[in-house]
Coordinates of C-alpha atoms in Angstrom, one line a residue:
M13 CA 154.5 62.2 68.9
A14 CA 151.4 63.4 70.8
T15 CA 153.6 64.6 73.6
N16 CA 155.8 66.5 71.2
F17 CA 152.8 68.2 69.7
Q18 CA 151.5 69.2 73.1
D19 CA 154.8 70.6 74.1
F20 CA 154.9 72.6 70.8
L21 CA 151.3 73.8 71.4
S22 CA 152.1 74.8 75.0
K23 CA 155.0 76.9 73.9
I24 CA 152.9 78.7 71.3
K25 CA 150.2 79.4 73.9
E26 CA 152.7 80.9 76.3
R27 CA 153.5 83.5 73.6
I28 CA 150.0 84.4 72.5
P29 CA 147.9 86.6 74.8
E30 CA 144.4 85.2 75.6
V31 CA 141.1 87.0 75.9
D32 CA 138.1 85.8 77.9
P33 CA 134.9 85.1 75.8
Q34 CA 133.0 87.6 77.9
E35 CA 135.5 90.3 76.9
V36 CA 135.1 89.3 73.2
Q37 CA 131.4 89.6 73.5
D38 CA 131.7 93.1 75.1
I39 CA 133.9 94.1 72.2
L40 CA 131.5 92.9 69.6
Q41 CA 128.5 94.6 71.2
S42 CA 130.2 98.0 71.4
D43 CA 129.3 100.7 69.0
E44 CA 132.8 100.8 67.7
P45 CA 134.4 97.4 68.1
S46 CA 138.1 97.7 69.0
A47 CA 139.1 94.4 67.4
V48 CA 138.3 92.1 64.5
V49 CA 137.2 88.7 65.7
V50 CA 138.2 85.9 63.3
D51 CA 136.8 82.3 63.2
V52 CA 139.6 80.0 61.8
R53 CA 137.6 76.8 61.8
E54 CA 136.6 74.9 58.6
Q55 CA 133.6 75.9 56.5
Q56 CA 131.4 73.1 57.8
E57 CA 132.0 74.1 61.4
W58 CA 131.2 77.8 60.6
D59 CA 128.0 76.7 58.8
E60 CA 126.8 74.9 61.9
S61 CA 127.2 77.9 64.2
H62 CA 129.5 80.8 64.9
I63 CA 129.9 83.9 67.0
P64 CA 127.7 86.9 65.8
G65 CA 129.9 89.6 64.4
A66 CA 132.9 87.4 63.7
V67 CA 134.4 87.0 60.2
H68 CA 135.4 83.7 58.7
V69 CA 138.9 82.9 57.4
P70 CA 139.6 79.1 57.6
R71 CA 143.0 78.2 58.9
G72 CA 143.9 76.5 55.6
Y73 CA 143.3 79.8 53.7
L74 CA 144.7 82.1 56.3
E75 CA 147.8 83.3 54.4
Q76 CA 145.8 83.8 51.1
R77 CA 142.8 85.6 52.6
I78 CA 143.6 87.5 55.8
L79 CA 145.0 90.6 54.1
N80 CA 141.8 91.0 52.1
T81 CA 139.8 90.7 55.4
I82 CA 142.2 92.8 57.6
P83 CA 144.5 94.9 55.5
D84 CA 145.8 96.9 58.5
R85 CA 148.5 94.7 60.2
D86 CA 148.3 97.1 63.2
S87 CA 144.7 96.1 63.9
R88 CA 143.7 94.2 67.0
V89 CA 142.9 90.7 65.9
I90 CA 141.2 88.0 68.1
L91 CA 141.1 84.5 66.8
Y92 CA 139.0 81.6 67.9
C93 CA 138.4 77.9 66.9
Q94 CA 136.7 75.0 68.6
S95 CA 138.8 74.9 71.7
G96 CA 141.6 77.4 71.2
N97 CA 144.4 75.2 69.8
R98 CA 144.1 75.8 66.0
S99 CA 143.5 79.5 66.6
A100 CA 146.8 79.6 68.7
I101 CA 148.7 78.2 65.8
A102 CA 147.0 80.6 63.4
A103 CA 147.9 83.5 65.7
K104 CA 151.6 82.4 65.5
T105 CA 151.3 82.5 61.7
L106 CA 149.8 86.0 61.8
I107 CA 152.6 87.3 64.0
D108 CA 155.7 85.5 62.8
E109 CA 155.0 85.2 59.1
L110 CA 152.5 87.9 58.2
G111 CA 153.6 90.7 60.5
Y112 CA 150.4 91.4 62.5
M113 CA 151.2 93.3 65.6
H114 CA 148.3 92.7 68.0
V115 CA 147.0 89.2 67.8
E116 CA 145.2 87.4 70.6
N117 CA 143.5 84.0 71.1
M118 CA 140.1 83.5 72.7
T119 CA 140.2 81.3 75.7
G120 CA 138.5 77.9 75.3
G121 CA 137.3 78.7 71.8
I122 CA 133.6 78.5 70.8
T123 CA 133.2 75.5 73.2
L124 CA 133.7 77.7 76.2
W125 CA 131.6 80.5 74.5
K126 CA 128.7 78.1 74.3
Q127 CA 129.2 76.9 77.9
R128 CA 128.9 80.5 79.0
Q129 CA 125.6 80.7 77.1
L130 CA 126.8 83.6 75.0
P131 CA 124.9 84.3 71.7
I132 CA 125.4 82.1 68.7
T133 CA 124.4 82.5 65.1
I134 CA 123.1 79.4 63.3
P135 CA 123.5 80.3 59.7
F136 CA 121.2 79.7 56.8
Q137 CA 121.5 76.1 55.7
F138 CA 122.3 75.5 52.0
S139 CA 121.1 72.3 50.3
D140 CA 123.7 70.1 48.7
A141 CA 122.4 71.2 45.3
Q142 CA 122.8 74.9 46.3
R143 CA 126.4 74.3 47.5
I144 CA 127.2 72.9 44.1
R145 CA 125.3 75.6 42.1
Y146 CA 126.8 78.5 44.0
S147 CA 130.2 77.0 44.7
R148 CA 132.2 79.5 42.7
H149 CA 130.5 82.4 44.5
M150 CA 131.3 80.8 47.9
L151 CA 135.0 80.7 47.0
L152 CA 135.1 84.5 46.7
P153 CA 136.0 86.2 50.0
E154 CA 133.8 89.1 48.9
V155 CA 130.8 86.9 48.6
G156 CA 131.2 83.6 50.4
P157 CA 128.3 81.7 52.0
G158 CA 127.1 84.8 53.8
G159 CA 126.9 86.8 50.6
Q160 CA 125.2 84.0 48.8
Q161 CA 122.6 83.9 51.5
R162 CA 122.0 87.6 51.1
L163 CA 121.5 87.1 47.4
L164 CA 119.0 84.3 48.0
E165 CA 117.1 86.5 50.5
S166 CA 117.2 89.6 48.2
K167 CA 114.3 91.0 46.0
V168 CA 115.0 92.8 42.8
L169 CA 112.4 94.4 40.5
M170 CA 113.0 94.6 36.8
L171 CA 111.1 97.3 34.9
G172 CA 111.0 95.7 31.4
A173 CA 111.6 92.2 30.1
G174 CA 113.1 93.5 26.8
G175 CA 116.7 94.0 25.6
L176 CA 118.1 95.1 28.9
G177 CA 115.8 93.0 31.1
A178 CA 116.7 89.8 29.3
P179 CA 120.4 89.6 30.3
V180 CA 119.7 91.2 33.7
G181 CA 117.1 88.6 34.4
L182 CA 119.2 85.7 33.3
Y183 CA 122.3 86.6 35.2
L184 CA 120.5 87.7 38.4
A185 CA 118.7 84.4 38.3
A186 CA 121.9 82.5 37.7
A187 CA 123.5 84.3 40.6
G188 CA 120.7 83.2 42.9
V189 CA 118.8 86.4 43.6
G190 CA 115.9 84.9 45.4
T191 CA 113.0 87.0 44.2
L192 CA 112.8 88.7 40.8
G193 CA 109.8 90.9 40.0
I194 CA 109.2 91.6 36.3
V195 CA 107.0 94.5 35.1
D196 CA 106.1 94.5 31.4
D197 CA 102.7 94.8 29.5
D198 CA 104.0 93.7 26.1
V199 CA 104.0 90.4 24.3
V200 CA 106.9 88.7 22.5
D201 CA 107.3 89.8 18.9
A202 CA 109.5 88.4 16.2
S203 CA 111.4 91.7 16.0
N204 CA 112.4 91.3 19.7
L205 CA 114.4 88.1 19.2
Q206 CA 117.4 89.8 17.6
R207 CA 118.4 91.1 21.1
Q208 CA 115.9 89.9 23.8
V209 CA 117.6 86.6 24.5
I210 CA 115.3 85.6 27.4
H211 CA 112.5 84.8 24.8
D212 CA 112.4 82.4 21.9
T213 CA 110.6 81.8 18.6
E214 CA 108.0 79.5 20.1
R215 CA 106.9 82.2 22.5
I216 CA 105.9 84.8 19.9
G217 CA 102.6 86.3 21.1
V218 CA 103.2 85.2 24.7
P219 CA 103.3 88.0 27.4
K220 CA 106.9 88.9 28.0
V221 CA 106.6 88.5 31.8
E222 CA 105.4 84.9 31.3
S223 CA 108.1 84.1 28.7
A224 CA 110.8 85.5 31.0
K225 CA 109.4 83.6 34.0
Q226 CA 109.5 80.3 32.1
T227 CA 113.2 80.8 31.1
I228 CA 114.3 81.9 34.6
Q229 CA 112.5 79.0 36.3
K230 CA 114.2 76.5 34.0
L231 CA 117.6 78.2 34.7
N232 CA 117.3 78.3 38.5
P233 CA 114.3 76.8 40.4
D234 CA 115.6 78.7 43.6
V235 CA 114.2 81.9 42.1
D236 CA 110.7 83.1 42.9
V237 CA 109.4 85.1 39.9
I238 CA 106.6 87.6 40.5
T239 CA 105.0 88.9 37.3
Y240 CA 103.3 92.3 36.8
P241 CA 101.7 92.2 33.3
T242 CA 101.0 96.0 33.4
R243 CA 102.6 99.3 32.7
I244 CA 104.0 101.3 35.6
N245 CA 102.0 104.4 36.3
A246 CA 101.4 106.9 39.1
D247 CA 98.5 104.8 40.5
N248 CA 100.5 101.5 40.9
I249 CA 104.2 102.4 41.2
M250 CA 104.4 102.8 45.0
E251 CA 102.6 99.5 45.7
I252 CA 104.7 97.6 43.1
I253 CA 108.2 98.8 44.0
K254 CA 107.9 99.3 47.8
D255 CA 109.1 95.9 48.9
Y256 CA 112.1 95.5 46.6
D257 CA 115.8 96.0 47.6
V258 CA 116.9 97.3 44.1
V259 CA 115.0 98.4 41.0
V260 CA 116.5 97.7 37.5
D261 CA 115.5 100.4 35.1
G262 CA 115.0 99.1 31.5
V263 CA 112.2 101.4 30.5
D264 CA 112.2 103.2 27.2
N265 CA 110.4 106.5 27.8
F266 CA 111.1 109.7 29.8
P267 CA 107.8 110.0 31.6
T268 CA 108.2 106.6 33.3
R269 CA 111.8 107.3 34.2
Y270 CA 110.9 110.6 35.9
L271 CA 108.0 108.8 37.7
L272 CA 110.4 106.0 38.8
N273 CA 113.0 108.4 40.0
D274 CA 110.5 110.4 42.2
A275 CA 109.0 107.2 43.7
S276 CA 112.3 105.5 44.3
V277 CA 113.7 108.6 46.1
R278 CA 110.6 108.8 48.3
L279 CA 111.0 105.1 49.2
G280 CA 114.8 105.2 49.5
I281 CA 115.2 102.4 46.9
P282 CA 118.3 102.4 44.7
V283 CA 117.8 102.2 40.9
V284 CA 120.3 100.7 38.4
S285 CA 119.6 102.6 35.2
A286 CA 120.8 101.9 31.7
S287 CA 119.8 103.0 28.2
I288 CA 120.8 102.0 24.7
L289 CA 120.5 103.3 21.2
A290 CA 122.1 102.2 18.0
F291 CA 125.7 101.5 19.1
D292 CA 125.8 103.5 22.3
G293 CA 124.8 102.8 25.9
Q294 CA 125.0 104.5 29.2
L295 CA 124.7 103.3 32.8
T296 CA 124.6 104.7 36.3
V297 CA 123.3 104.0 39.8
F298 CA 120.8 106.3 41.5
K299 CA 121.0 105.6 45.2
P300 CA 118.8 108.1 47.1
F301 CA 120.7 110.7 49.1
D302 CA 124.1 109.0 48.5
G303 CA 124.4 110.5 45.1
P304 CA 122.5 112.4 42.4
C305 CA 119.0 111.3 41.3
Y306 CA 117.7 111.1 37.7
R307 CA 116.4 114.7 37.9
C308 CA 119.9 116.0 38.9
L309 CA 121.2 114.4 35.7
Y310 CA 118.3 115.4 33.5
P311 CA 116.5 118.4 35.1
V312 CA 114.4 118.5 31.9
P313 CA 113.9 115.9 29.2
P314 CA 115.7 116.3 25.9
P315 CA 113.6 117.2 22.9
P316 CA 112.2 114.2 21.0
E317 CA 114.5 114.7 18.0
L318 CA 117.5 114.2 20.3
A319 CA 116.1 111.1 21.9
P320 CA 114.6 108.7 19.3
S321 CA 113.6 105.2 20.3
C322 CA 115.3 101.9 19.2
G323 CA 112.2 101.3 17.1
E324 CA 113.0 104.5 15.2
N325 CA 116.8 104.4 15.0
G326 CA 117.6 100.7 15.5
V327 CA 120.0 99.0 18.0
L328 CA 122.9 96.6 17.6
G329 CA 121.6 93.3 18.9
V330 CA 124.5 92.6 21.3
L331 CA 124.5 96.1 22.8
P332 CA 121.7 95.5 25.4
G333 CA 123.6 92.3 26.4
T334 CA 126.7 94.4 27.2
M335 CA 124.8 97.0 29.1
G336 CA 122.4 94.5 30.8
L337 CA 125.3 92.5 32.1
L338 CA 126.8 95.7 33.6
Q339 CA 123.5 96.5 35.2
A340 CA 123.4 93.0 36.7
T341 CA 126.9 93.5 38.1
E342 CA 125.9 96.8 39.7
V343 CA 122.8 95.2 41.3
I344 CA 124.9 92.4 42.8
K345 CA 127.4 94.9 44.2
L346 CA 124.6 96.9 45.8
L347 CA 123.0 93.8 47.3
L348 CA 126.3 92.5 48.7
G349 CA 127.7 95.9 49.7
I350 CA 131.0 95.3 47.8
G351 CA 133.1 97.3 45.3
E352 CA 132.3 100.8 44.1
P353 CA 128.9 101.0 42.5
L354 CA 128.4 103.7 39.8
I355 CA 126.9 106.2 42.3
G356 CA 127.7 109.7 41.1
R357 CA 129.2 108.4 37.9
L358 CA 127.8 108.0 34.4
M359 CA 129.4 105.3 32.3
L360 CA 129.2 105.8 28.5
Y361 CA 129.8 102.9 26.1
D362 CA 130.7 103.3 22.4
A363 CA 130.4 99.8 20.9
L364 CA 132.0 100.8 17.6
A365 CA 135.1 102.2 19.3
E366 CA 134.9 99.6 22.1
E367 CA 135.4 102.5 24.5
F368 CA 134.1 103.2 28.0
T369 CA 134.0 106.7 29.4
N370 CA 133.2 107.7 33.0
L371 CA 131.7 111.1 33.8
N372 CA 131.3 112.4 37.4
I373 CA 127.8 113.6 38.2
R374 CA 126.8 115.5 41.3
R375 CA 123.6 116.1 43.3
D376 CA 121.9 119.3 42.5
P377 CA 121.3 121.2 45.8
E378 CA 118.3 122.7 44.3
C379 CA 116.8 119.5 42.9
P380 CA 113.1 119.4 43.5
I381 CA 113.2 115.7 44.4
C382 CA 116.3 114.7 46.2
S383 CA 117.3 118.0 47.9
R384 CA 114.6 117.4 50.6
E385 CA 115.6 115.6 53.7
P386 CA 114.9 111.8 53.9
G387 CA 111.6 111.2 55.6
S388 CA 110.4 114.8 55.1
I389 CA 107.6 113.8 52.7
S390 CA 104.2 113.4 54.4
D391 CA 102.0 110.4 54.0
D392 CA 99.6 112.4 51.9
E393 CA 102.4 113.4 49.4
M394 CA 103.9 109.9 49.1
G395 CA 101.6 108.6 46.4
K396 CA 100.9 111.8 44.6
F397 CA 102.9 112.6 41.5
P398 CA 102.7 115.4 38.8
D399 CA 101.7 114.8 35.2
Y400 CA 104.9 113.5 33.7
E401 CA 103.5 113.2 30.2
A402 CA 102.9 117.0 30.3
F403 CA 106.3 117.6 31.9
C404 CA 108.1 115.7 29.1
T405 CA 106.3 117.6 26.4
G406 CA 107.4 120.9 27.8
V407 CA 104.4 121.9 30.0
T408 CA 105.4 123.2 33.4
V409 CA 104.3 120.9 36.3

């Protein structure tokens, strides 16, 4: 039986071109790699160590996943495993069954690679509890262990622990975003509990940041929660937001939104912004210099009579849940670099009609904030902002 298998393997290897590990390394180090390098070993082997720049498609999932990873069958594909045997069989599958035209096998697999003392990546090590907790993420090719590691290493700042912040905080924590900052200077009130599901009756009178922190830590102890029991203003915004990967905008007033926009553009930090009122919501992503900023969308604030607050007009209790979950989804897409975030698009939601509408929005070439080149703002300008309260009451600034 062993002899028959060796004969079978030898015949396969005679058909599959081989590539020396040093050539594979040169390809991966080039500015524009000419091939996709695929590790076909099992998950545990990949987790122990793998070649930097390779992608992981286990042999057992090759047929199901390879087209998502390499949709162009005319691409040059180099496979490797531990010694070169499994990858040779995988190469045969790609050629004979899946129609790939340029498939090669790396000589000696990762064993010879290590013997040549070529670079190796030793991945982040998940605990057994983390593997169970995030198992459904790890099954997704778009996320996988690498994506889950990125989430655990990411930092997201939430402006507000109210209606929008509640679902955002819960679901980002459940997803394993490693650091969540929460900015809010308010305390839990009984009127909040109709929609702010991160709080409860026993915490009425407790600062919202502390209440949210307690809920998040019970949900997922992996998450580090940093609280800011304050209101964002021109004096503290740059220091608070500068170290975060994404900011979630759940604020309820125009001056703070304009301040956030100007600071986030200066620092190059994307903002996932949503707003709600009565039965309507809207959502977009402001990614500096990749799309419009808040000032492009709203060059001047609307008059107060056209923009009442939820305290004045009311809000359907489930509406912030809907919009907050969409915000959390956009945050995860940005952190993982997957899908098509709502950059340059404004999503409108009508809860009574159960209807979503997407509007395209463009950068304003004359925008006073994002029309300037990245990095053109001097150090002296970085922390200086106009009077947004005056701006939002119609005074020129």
